[in-house]
XYZ file of C-alpha atoms in Angstrom:
77
model
C 90.731 120.320 81.106
C 94.231 121.553 80.689
C 96.237 119.071 78.536
C 99.402 119.943 80.352
C 97.934 118.530 83.696
C 97.416 115.242 81.877
C 101.106 115.285 80.868
C 102.040 115.724 84.449
C 100.182 112.631 85.348
C 102.194 110.330 82.932
C 104.920 109.388 85.336
C 102.341 108.604 88.096
C 100.258 106.530 85.657
C 103.299 104.577 84.396
C 104.045 103.827 88.035
C 100.547 102.820 88.789
C 100.506 100.352 85.789
C 103.728 98.866 87.017
C 102.362 98.471 90.474
C 99.028 96.902 89.285
C 99.774 94.843 86.225
C 96.479 93.020 86.055
C 94.226 96.223 85.858
C 95.018 97.212 82.279
C 94.389 93.815 80.906
C 91.132 93.521 82.857
C 89.995 96.946 81.539
C 90.952 96.039 77.945
C 88.926 92.773 78.220
C 85.929 94.750 79.666
C 86.022 97.115 76.797
C 86.535 94.444 74.123
C 84.308 94.788 71.169
C 80.672 93.720 71.995
C 81.360 92.877 75.582
C 79.784 96.034 77.018
C 76.601 97.029 75.298
C 73.558 99.077 76.162
C 72.045 97.733 79.257
C 75.268 96.537 80.825
C 75.636 97.023 84.546
C 79.164 98.147 85.786
C 79.498 97.921 89.543
C 82.359 99.266 91.570
C 83.219 98.231 95.207
C 85.841 99.802 97.292
C 86.958 98.207 100.525
C 89.329 100.322 102.607
C 92.058 98.986 104.924
C 89.635 98.950 107.966
C 86.987 96.928 106.049
C 84.558 99.723 105.318
C 82.857 99.328 101.933
C 81.394 101.770 99.464
C 79.561 100.612 96.254
C 78.000 102.101 93.303
C 76.946 100.977 89.861
C 75.905 102.432 86.556
C 73.669 100.940 83.771
C 75.217 101.774 80.403
C 72.927 103.733 77.989
C 73.283 104.667 74.421
C 74.978 107.994 75.151
C 77.694 106.098 77.207
C 78.736 103.972 74.174
C 80.613 106.778 72.477
C 82.620 107.531 75.666
C 83.426 103.923 76.176
C 84.658 103.731 72.691
C 86.977 106.638 73.174
C 88.189 105.177 76.485
C 89.072 101.837 74.596
C 91.105 103.774 72.092
C 93.070 105.515 74.991
C 93.765 102.080 76.628
C 94.898 100.668 73.231
C 97.349 103.445 72.531
């Protein structure tokens, strides 16, 4: 992954955070210490403007915990 590409996303990310102010607090709460542990089920549902739905889920395993810690550190920076 090219780090420069991530820098190009910064203005869009700032706009996204402004447009959806409840998302970051939700993600921070979900990644709070001890809330997500091995065996946690994360489910995502997307409903488009016509009402069509797509869903998926993942069960967190021990390998995922390191990634989630890194994700938490990014959210808190």
